[in-house]
Amino acid sequence: MLKNILIIDDEEKLRHLLARIIRSEGFEVFEAADLKSGFKKLEHNDIDAVLCDVKLPDGNGVDFLQKIKAAFPFTEVILLTAFGKISDGVQAMKNGAFDYIVKGDDNDKIIPLLYKALEKVQLQKKVKQLEKRISDKYSFDNIIGKSKGLEQVIDLAQRVSKTDSTVLLMGETGTGKEVFAQAIHENSNRVGKSFVALNCSTFSKEILESELFGHKQGAFTGAIKDKKGYIEEANGGTLFLDEIGEMPLELQAKLLRVLETSEYIQLGDTKPRKSNFRLIAATNRDLKVESEEHRFRSDLYFRLNIFEIKIPPLRERVKDISPLAHYYVKQFSEKINKKALSIDEGFMQKMESYQWPGNVRELKNVIERSVILVNGDVLTQDVLPYEMQHQVVKTNKSVSAFSMQSVEKLHIQKVFNYTKGNKAETARLLEIGIATLYRKLDEYNIQ
């Protein structure tokens, strides 16, 4: 791509000479005799680099540099002067100049400097494009689905994204909690800063503490050098703690202190450090129940629960299954160079009647498998996994008043009403596990 260079110099002969030299390198060159006409050239052309004299009829190039960088941040500026004053050079660099050279003495440096400046311009533009791609990828507009439940969740996430409030994302495994966390970050005032994600269920207590807070060399066996923690890495940006319900109680106390004071101490150190980050936490557990049963600190739960967002499971937003399926069919078809595939009615019926215990993540895997297995250009139910092909479709038919199911449902409803909806207490009185109670409440549609 042709690079555009602007020369601003009131010495006409020197300006024309520089223009000829730079054009011989294959660049497009624009010329201006003063700052006013130079800025007009910048406004009407996509200028990559500027060679600008310091002393001009209508101003000083060192001061003008600030105006250029404010309006065109990706344009690099090399200042030229007949008088090499150290103070001017220092101020020029502070104002954002790429370099500062003396006319005559440094003429042989101009072309090499231009190439270096243009390399920097190209790199900056690539970084900006990558940032835009990431921002577009995690835009709320790119969250797929049209169900009312999903729309409500997106609305809540959009509202909280512009604040610095802590967010607690609740939802089953595979519902897309990290996607929402990324979208909140990319639509926040911290966009462009670090988004650091840590899964609390992946590590042992000792390793998780080191990953979170960092450590000094020699803090423990194997700590051969200093290591930054995720809290430090997230400074200025967002820290996403996934599966925070799995965090050991001792670490919960340390995390609470960080949230209250913005201070933390690395392992093996005694000096407090500060980190300004926005916390987004996620869990598939009911932290209220966990805190009531003393498996999660209640003070940390209340500190996290400033703004809670519950992401509904896929089985509760059937309207989203079709658009998700079509999106992933297109994605995986392109990935393995298959022609466009369509979905037949039987395939979609099985998809929409399935309970999706693994939610969107499971749907994505099923679609990838189906796209690989299909021989023709239509996805039919015979490429679905066995359990989906032979699933027993639930109906809304009420159970018989004489069946054991009916007796069980009535008894659970009675105890649930007695405890005023307290699930932990209901499970205790029924002498069943909390997970079993949740399954029964869902099965019998008890609310």
Coordinates of C-alpha atoms in Angstrom, one line a residue:
M1 CA 0.0 0.0 0.0
L2 CA 1.3 3.5 -1.0
K3 CA 2.5 5.5 2.0
N4 CA 1.7 9.2 2.2
I5 CA 4.3 11.6 3.6
L6 CA 3.7 15.4 4.3
I7 CA 6.6 17.9 4.3
I8 CA 6.0 21.2 6.1
D9 CA 8.8 23.7 5.5
D10 CA 8.9 27.3 4.4
E11 CA 12.3 26.8 2.6
E12 CA 10.9 26.0 -0.9
K13 CA 14.2 24.6 -2.4
L14 CA 14.8 22.3 0.6
R15 CA 11.2 21.2 0.6
H16 CA 11.3 20.3 -3.1
L17 CA 14.6 18.5 -2.7
L18 CA 13.3 16.4 0.2
A19 CA 10.1 15.7 -1.8
R20 CA 12.2 14.4 -4.8
I21 CA 14.3 12.2 -2.5
I22 CA 11.3 10.7 -0.7
R23 CA 9.3 10.1 -4.0
S24 CA 12.3 8.2 -5.3
E25 CA 11.6 5.7 -2.5
G26 CA 8.1 5.1 -3.9
F27 CA 6.2 7.3 -1.5
E28 CA 3.4 9.8 -2.2
V29 CA 4.5 13.2 -1.0
F30 CA 2.5 16.3 -0.1
E31 CA 4.0 19.7 0.5
A32 CA 3.1 22.7 2.6
A33 CA 4.8 26.0 3.4
D34 CA 3.2 26.7 6.8
L35 CA 1.3 25.1 9.6
K36 CA -2.1 26.2 8.5
S37 CA -1.9 24.7 5.0
G38 CA -0.1 21.7 6.5
F39 CA -3.0 20.9 8.8
K40 CA -5.5 21.2 5.9
K41 CA -3.4 18.6 4.0
L42 CA -3.7 16.3 7.1
E43 CA -7.4 16.8 7.2
H44 CA -8.0 15.9 3.5
N45 CA -5.4 13.1 3.1
D46 CA -4.5 9.9 4.9
I47 CA -1.0 11.0 6.0
D48 CA 1.2 8.4 7.6
A49 CA 4.2 10.5 8.5
V50 CA 5.1 14.2 8.7
L51 CA 8.5 15.9 8.3
C52 CA 8.0 19.3 9.9
D53 CA 10.3 22.3 10.3
V54 CA 10.5 23.7 13.9
K55 CA 10.5 27.4 12.9
L56 CA 7.7 28.4 10.5
P57 CA 6.0 31.7 9.6
D58 CA 2.8 31.0 11.5
G59 CA 4.1 29.0 14.5
N60 CA 6.5 26.6 16.2
G61 CA 6.6 22.9 15.0
V62 CA 7.2 21.6 18.5
D63 CA 3.9 23.1 19.7
F64 CA 2.1 22.2 16.4
L65 CA 3.1 18.6 17.1
Q66 CA 0.7 18.3 19.9
K67 CA -2.2 19.4 17.6
I68 CA -1.2 16.8 15.1
K69 CA -1.1 14.0 17.7
A70 CA -4.4 15.0 19.2
A71 CA -6.2 14.9 15.9
F72 CA -4.3 12.1 14.2
P73 CA -2.8 9.8 16.9
F74 CA -1.4 7.2 14.3
T75 CA 0.5 9.8 12.3
E76 CA 4.2 9.9 13.2
V77 CA 6.1 13.3 13.2
I78 CA 9.8 13.9 12.6
L79 CA 10.9 17.5 13.4
L80 CA 13.5 19.3 11.4
T81 CA 15.5 22.3 12.6
A82 CA 18.5 24.3 11.5
F83 CA 19.5 24.9 15.2
G84 CA 19.8 21.8 17.3
K85 CA 18.7 23.0 20.8
I86 CA 18.6 20.3 23.4
S87 CA 15.6 21.8 25.2
D88 CA 13.6 21.8 21.9
G89 CA 14.6 18.2 21.3
V90 CA 13.5 17.1 24.8
Q91 CA 10.2 19.0 24.5
A92 CA 9.6 17.5 21.0
M93 CA 9.9 14.0 22.3
K94 CA 7.7 14.8 25.3
N95 CA 5.0 16.1 22.8
G96 CA 5.1 12.8 20.9
A97 CA 7.7 13.3 18.1
F98 CA 9.1 10.2 16.5
D99 CA 12.4 11.9 16.3
Y100 CA 14.1 15.3 16.1
I101 CA 17.0 15.9 13.6
V102 CA 19.2 18.8 12.5
K103 CA 19.0 20.0 8.8
G104 CA 22.1 19.4 6.8
D105 CA 23.9 17.4 9.6
D106 CA 21.3 14.6 9.7
N107 CA 20.0 14.5 6.1
D108 CA 21.2 11.0 5.5
K109 CA 19.1 9.9 8.5
I110 CA 15.8 11.0 7.0
I111 CA 14.9 8.0 4.8
P112 CA 15.9 5.4 7.4
L113 CA 13.9 7.3 10.0
L114 CA 10.9 7.5 7.7
Y115 CA 10.9 3.7 7.3
K116 CA 11.1 3.2 11.0
A117 CA 8.3 5.7 11.6
L118 CA 6.1 3.9 9.0
E119 CA 6.8 0.5 10.6
K120 CA 5.5 2.0 13.9
V121 CA 2.4 3.4 12.1
Q122 CA 1.7 0.0 10.5
L123 CA 2.1 -1.8 13.9
Q124 CA -0.2 0.7 15.6
K125 CA -2.9 0.2 13.0
K126 CA -2.7 -3.6 13.2
V127 CA -3.0 -3.4 17.0
K128 CA -6.1 -1.1 16.6
Q129 CA -7.6 -3.5 14.1
L130 CA -7.1 -6.5 16.5
E131 CA -8.6 -4.5 19.4
K132 CA -11.6 -3.7 17.2
R133 CA -12.0 -7.4 16.2
I134 CA -11.9 -8.4 19.9
S135 CA -14.4 -5.6 20.8
D136 CA -16.7 -6.7 17.9
K137 CA -16.4 -10.4 18.9
Y138 CA -17.5 -9.6 22.4
S139 CA -20.1 -7.1 21.6
F140 CA -23.6 -7.6 23.1
D141 CA -24.9 -7.5 19.6
N142 CA -23.0 -10.8 18.9
I143 CA -24.6 -12.7 21.7
I144 CA -26.9 -15.1 19.8
G145 CA -30.5 -15.6 20.8
K146 CA -33.9 -14.0 20.7
S147 CA -35.6 -15.4 23.8
K148 CA -37.1 -13.0 26.4
G149 CA -34.9 -14.5 29.1
L150 CA -31.7 -13.8 27.2
E151 CA -32.8 -10.3 26.2
Q152 CA -33.4 -9.4 29.9
V153 CA -29.9 -10.7 30.8
I154 CA -28.3 -8.6 28.0
D155 CA -30.2 -5.6 29.1
L156 CA -28.9 -6.0 32.7
A157 CA -25.4 -6.6 31.5
Q158 CA -25.4 -3.5 29.3
R159 CA -26.7 -1.3 32.2
V160 CA -24.0 -2.4 34.6
S161 CA -21.1 -2.4 32.0
K162 CA -20.7 1.4 32.1
T163 CA -20.1 1.3 35.9
D164 CA -17.3 -0.1 38.0
S165 CA -19.6 -2.2 40.1
T166 CA -18.7 -5.8 40.9
V167 CA -20.8 -8.3 38.9
L168 CA -21.8 -11.8 40.0
L169 CA -22.8 -14.0 37.0
M170 CA -24.9 -17.0 38.1
G171 CA -25.6 -19.9 35.8
E172 CA -25.1 -23.5 35.0
T173 CA -21.9 -24.7 33.3
G174 CA -21.8 -23.9 29.6
T175 CA -24.3 -21.0 29.7
G176 CA -21.8 -18.5 28.5
K177 CA -20.8 -16.7 31.6
E178 CA -17.3 -15.8 30.3
V179 CA -18.9 -14.4 27.1
F180 CA -21.0 -12.1 29.2
A181 CA -17.9 -11.1 31.3
Q182 CA -16.0 -10.2 28.2
A183 CA -18.9 -8.3 26.8
I184 CA -19.2 -6.3 30.0
H185 CA -15.5 -5.5 29.9
E186 CA -15.5 -4.5 26.2
N187 CA -18.4 -2.1 26.8
S188 CA -17.0 -0.6 30.0
N189 CA -14.8 2.4 30.6
R190 CA -11.9 -0.1 31.0
V191 CA -12.0 -1.2 27.4
G192 CA -8.5 -1.4 26.0
K193 CA -7.1 -2.4 29.4
S194 CA -6.4 -6.0 30.5
F195 CA -9.1 -8.6 30.8
V196 CA -7.7 -11.4 32.9
A197 CA -9.6 -14.6 33.5
L198 CA -8.8 -17.2 36.2
N199 CA -10.8 -20.4 36.8
C200 CA -10.8 -21.1 40.6
S201 CA -11.7 -24.8 40.2
T202 CA -8.5 -25.6 38.1
F203 CA -5.9 -25.3 40.8
S204 CA -5.1 -26.5 44.3
K205 CA -5.3 -23.9 47.1
E206 CA -1.5 -23.2 47.1
I207 CA -1.2 -22.8 43.3
L208 CA -4.4 -20.7 43.2
E209 CA -3.1 -18.3 45.9
S210 CA 0.2 -17.9 43.9
E211 CA -1.7 -17.4 40.6
L212 CA -4.0 -14.8 42.2
F213 CA -1.6 -12.8 44.3
G214 CA 1.8 -13.6 42.8
H215 CA 4.9 -14.6 44.7
K216 CA 8.5 -13.5 45.4
Q217 CA 11.5 -15.6 44.5
G218 CA 12.0 -18.3 47.2
A219 CA 8.5 -17.9 48.7
F220 CA 8.1 -21.7 48.5
T221 CA 9.8 -24.7 46.9
G222 CA 9.9 -24.2 43.2
A223 CA 9.5 -20.4 43.3
I224 CA 12.7 -19.7 41.3
K225 CA 11.8 -16.2 40.3
D226 CA 9.3 -13.4 41.1
K227 CA 5.9 -13.9 39.5
K228 CA 3.1 -11.4 38.9
G229 CA -0.3 -12.5 40.1
Y230 CA -3.6 -12.1 38.2
I231 CA -4.6 -9.2 40.6
E232 CA -1.5 -7.3 39.4
E233 CA -2.0 -8.1 35.8
A234 CA -5.6 -6.8 36.0
N235 CA -4.6 -3.4 37.3
G236 CA -6.6 -0.8 35.4
G237 CA -8.7 -3.5 33.8
T238 CA -11.0 -6.4 34.7
L239 CA -10.4 -9.5 36.7
F240 CA -12.8 -12.4 35.9
L241 CA -12.9 -15.1 38.5
D242 CA -14.8 -18.1 37.1
E243 CA -16.2 -20.8 39.4
I244 CA -15.5 -18.6 42.4
G245 CA -17.7 -20.9 44.5
E246 CA -14.8 -23.4 44.4
M247 CA -12.3 -21.0 46.0
P248 CA -11.0 -22.3 49.4
L249 CA -12.3 -20.4 52.5
E250 CA -8.9 -19.1 53.5
L251 CA -8.4 -17.5 50.1
Q252 CA -11.9 -16.0 50.2
A253 CA -10.8 -14.0 53.3
K254 CA -7.8 -12.6 51.4
L255 CA -9.8 -11.8 48.3
L256 CA -12.4 -9.9 50.5
R257 CA -9.6 -7.8 51.9
V258 CA -8.4 -6.9 48.4
L259 CA -11.9 -5.9 47.4
E260 CA -12.3 -3.7 50.5
T261 CA -8.9 -2.0 50.4
S262 CA -7.5 -2.5 46.9
E263 CA -4.4 -3.8 48.6
Y264 CA -2.8 -7.2 48.5
I265 CA 0.5 -8.9 49.5
Q266 CA 2.5 -11.3 47.3
L267 CA 3.5 -14.6 48.8
G268 CA 6.9 -14.3 50.4
D269 CA 6.6 -10.5 50.7
T270 CA 5.6 -8.1 53.5
K271 CA 5.1 -5.0 51.4
P272 CA 1.4 -4.2 50.5
R273 CA 0.7 -3.4 46.8
K274 CA -2.2 -1.7 45.2
S275 CA -4.3 -2.8 42.2
N276 CA -7.3 -1.0 40.7
F277 CA -9.4 -3.6 39.0
R278 CA -13.1 -4.3 38.3
L279 CA -14.1 -7.7 39.5
I280 CA -16.6 -10.0 37.6
A281 CA -17.2 -13.3 39.3
A282 CA -19.1 -16.3 38.0
T283 CA -20.4 -19.6 39.6
N284 CA -22.7 -22.5 38.9
R285 CA -23.4 -22.8 42.6
D286 CA -26.1 -21.0 44.6
L287 CA -23.8 -18.9 46.7
K288 CA -26.6 -17.9 49.0
V289 CA -27.3 -21.5 49.9
E290 CA -23.5 -22.1 50.1
S291 CA -23.1 -19.2 52.5
E292 CA -26.0 -20.4 54.7
E293 CA -24.4 -23.8 54.9
H294 CA -21.0 -22.2 55.7
R295 CA -19.3 -23.5 52.6
F296 CA -18.8 -19.9 51.3
R297 CA -18.1 -16.8 53.3
S298 CA -21.3 -14.8 53.8
D299 CA -19.3 -11.5 53.9
L300 CA -17.7 -12.2 50.6
Y301 CA -21.0 -13.3 49.1
F302 CA -22.6 -10.0 50.0
R303 CA -19.6 -8.1 48.7
L304 CA -19.8 -10.0 45.4
N305 CA -23.6 -9.7 45.1
I306 CA -23.7 -6.0 44.4
F307 CA -25.1 -6.7 40.9
E308 CA -26.3 -10.3 40.3
I309 CA -27.1 -11.5 36.8
K310 CA -28.7 -15.0 36.4
I311 CA -28.1 -16.5 33.0
P312 CA -30.9 -19.0 32.3
P313 CA -30.0 -22.5 31.1
L314 CA -30.6 -23.4 27.4
R315 CA -33.6 -25.6 28.2
E316 CA -35.4 -22.5 29.5
R317 CA -34.8 -20.5 26.3
V318 CA -35.8 -22.9 23.5
K319 CA -36.1 -20.0 21.1
D320 CA -32.3 -19.6 21.2
I321 CA -31.6 -23.2 20.0
S322 CA -32.3 -22.6 16.3
P323 CA -30.3 -19.4 15.9
L324 CA -27.4 -21.0 17.8
A325 CA -27.5 -24.2 15.8
H326 CA -27.5 -22.3 12.5
Y327 CA -24.6 -20.1 13.7
Y328 CA -22.4 -23.0 14.6
V329 CA -23.4 -25.0 11.5
K330 CA -22.1 -22.1 9.4
Q331 CA -19.0 -21.7 11.5
F332 CA -18.0 -25.4 11.5
S333 CA -18.8 -25.9 7.8
E334 CA -16.4 -23.1 6.9
K335 CA -13.8 -24.4 9.3
I336 CA -13.6 -27.8 7.5
N337 CA -14.3 -26.4 4.0
K338 CA -17.8 -28.0 3.6
K339 CA -20.4 -26.4 1.4
A340 CA -23.3 -24.7 3.1
L341 CA -25.4 -27.1 5.1
S342 CA -29.1 -26.9 5.8
I343 CA -31.0 -28.4 8.8
D344 CA -34.1 -30.6 8.4
E345 CA -37.1 -30.4 10.6
G346 CA -36.5 -33.7 12.5
F347 CA -33.0 -32.6 13.4
M348 CA -34.3 -29.3 14.9
Q349 CA -37.2 -31.0 16.7
K350 CA -34.7 -33.3 18.5
M351 CA -32.5 -30.3 19.3
E352 CA -35.4 -28.3 20.8
S353 CA -36.8 -31.1 22.9
Y354 CA -33.4 -32.1 24.4
Q355 CA -32.7 -30.9 27.9
W356 CA -29.1 -29.7 27.3
P357 CA -27.4 -30.4 30.6
G358 CA -24.2 -28.9 29.1
N359 CA -26.0 -25.9 27.7
V360 CA -24.5 -23.8 24.9
R361 CA -21.1 -25.5 25.2
E362 CA -22.8 -28.9 24.7
L363 CA -24.8 -27.6 21.7
K364 CA -21.7 -26.3 20.1
N365 CA -20.0 -29.7 20.5
V366 CA -23.0 -31.6 19.1
I367 CA -23.1 -29.3 16.0
E368 CA -19.4 -29.8 15.3
R369 CA -19.8 -33.6 15.5
S370 CA -22.9 -33.5 13.3
V371 CA -21.1 -31.3 10.6
I372 CA -18.2 -33.8 10.6
L373 CA -20.5 -36.9 10.3
V374 CA -23.0 -35.7 7.7
N375 CA -22.5 -37.0 4.1
G376 CA -24.9 -34.9 2.2
D377 CA -25.8 -31.2 2.4
V378 CA -28.6 -31.6 5.0
L379 CA -28.3 -32.3 8.7
T380 CA -30.7 -35.0 9.7
Q381 CA -31.4 -36.6 13.1
D382 CA -29.4 -39.7 12.3
V383 CA -26.1 -37.7 12.8
L384 CA -27.1 -36.7 16.3
P385 CA -25.7 -38.6 19.4
Y386 CA -27.6 -41.7 20.4
E387 CA -29.0 -40.2 23.6
M388 CA -30.5 -37.3 21.6
Q389 CA -32.0 -39.6 18.9
H390 CA -33.6 -41.8 21.5
Q391 CA -34.5 -39.2 24.1
V392 CA -37.8 -39.5 25.9
V393 CA -39.6 -36.2 25.3
K394 CA -41.1 -34.6 28.4
T395 CA -44.7 -33.6 28.2
N396 CA -46.8 -31.2 30.4
K397 CA -49.3 -34.0 31.2
S398 CA -50.1 -34.0 34.9
V399 CA -49.3 -37.0 37.1
S400 CA -52.1 -39.2 38.4
A401 CA -53.4 -38.3 41.8
F402 CA -52.8 -42.0 42.9
S403 CA -49.2 -42.2 41.7
M404 CA -46.1 -42.1 44.0
Q405 CA -44.9 -39.1 41.9
S406 CA -48.1 -37.2 42.9
V407 CA -47.5 -38.0 46.6
E408 CA -43.9 -37.0 46.4
K409 CA -44.7 -33.7 44.6
L410 CA -47.3 -32.7 47.1
H411 CA -45.0 -33.5 50.1
I412 CA -42.1 -31.5 48.6
Q413 CA -44.5 -28.6 47.9
K414 CA -45.8 -28.8 51.5
V415 CA -42.4 -28.6 53.0
F416 CA -41.2 -26.0 50.6
N417 CA -44.2 -23.8 51.6
Y418 CA -43.5 -24.4 55.3
T419 CA -39.9 -23.1 54.9
K420 CA -41.2 -20.2 52.9
G421 CA -39.0 -21.1 49.9
N422 CA -35.8 -21.8 51.9
K423 CA -34.2 -24.5 49.7
A424 CA -31.4 -25.4 52.2
E425 CA -33.9 -25.9 55.0
T426 CA -36.3 -27.8 52.7
A427 CA -33.5 -30.2 51.8
R428 CA -32.7 -30.7 55.5
L429 CA -36.2 -31.4 56.5
L430 CA -36.7 -33.8 53.6
E431 CA -33.3 -35.4 54.4
I432 CA -32.1 -35.2 50.8
G433 CA -29.2 -33.4 49.2
I434 CA -29.6 -29.9 47.9
A435 CA -28.8 -31.0 44.3
T436 CA -31.5 -33.7 44.5
L437 CA -34.0 -31.0 45.8
Y438 CA -33.1 -28.7 42.8
R439 CA -33.7 -31.6 40.4
K440 CA -37.1 -32.4 42.0
L441 CA -38.2 -28.7 42.0
D442 CA -37.4 -28.5 38.3
E443 CA -39.0 -31.9 37.5
Y444 CA -42.3 -31.0 39.3
N445 CA -42.2 -27.3 38.3
I446 CA -42.4 -26.2 41.9
Q447 CA -41.6 -22.5 42.4

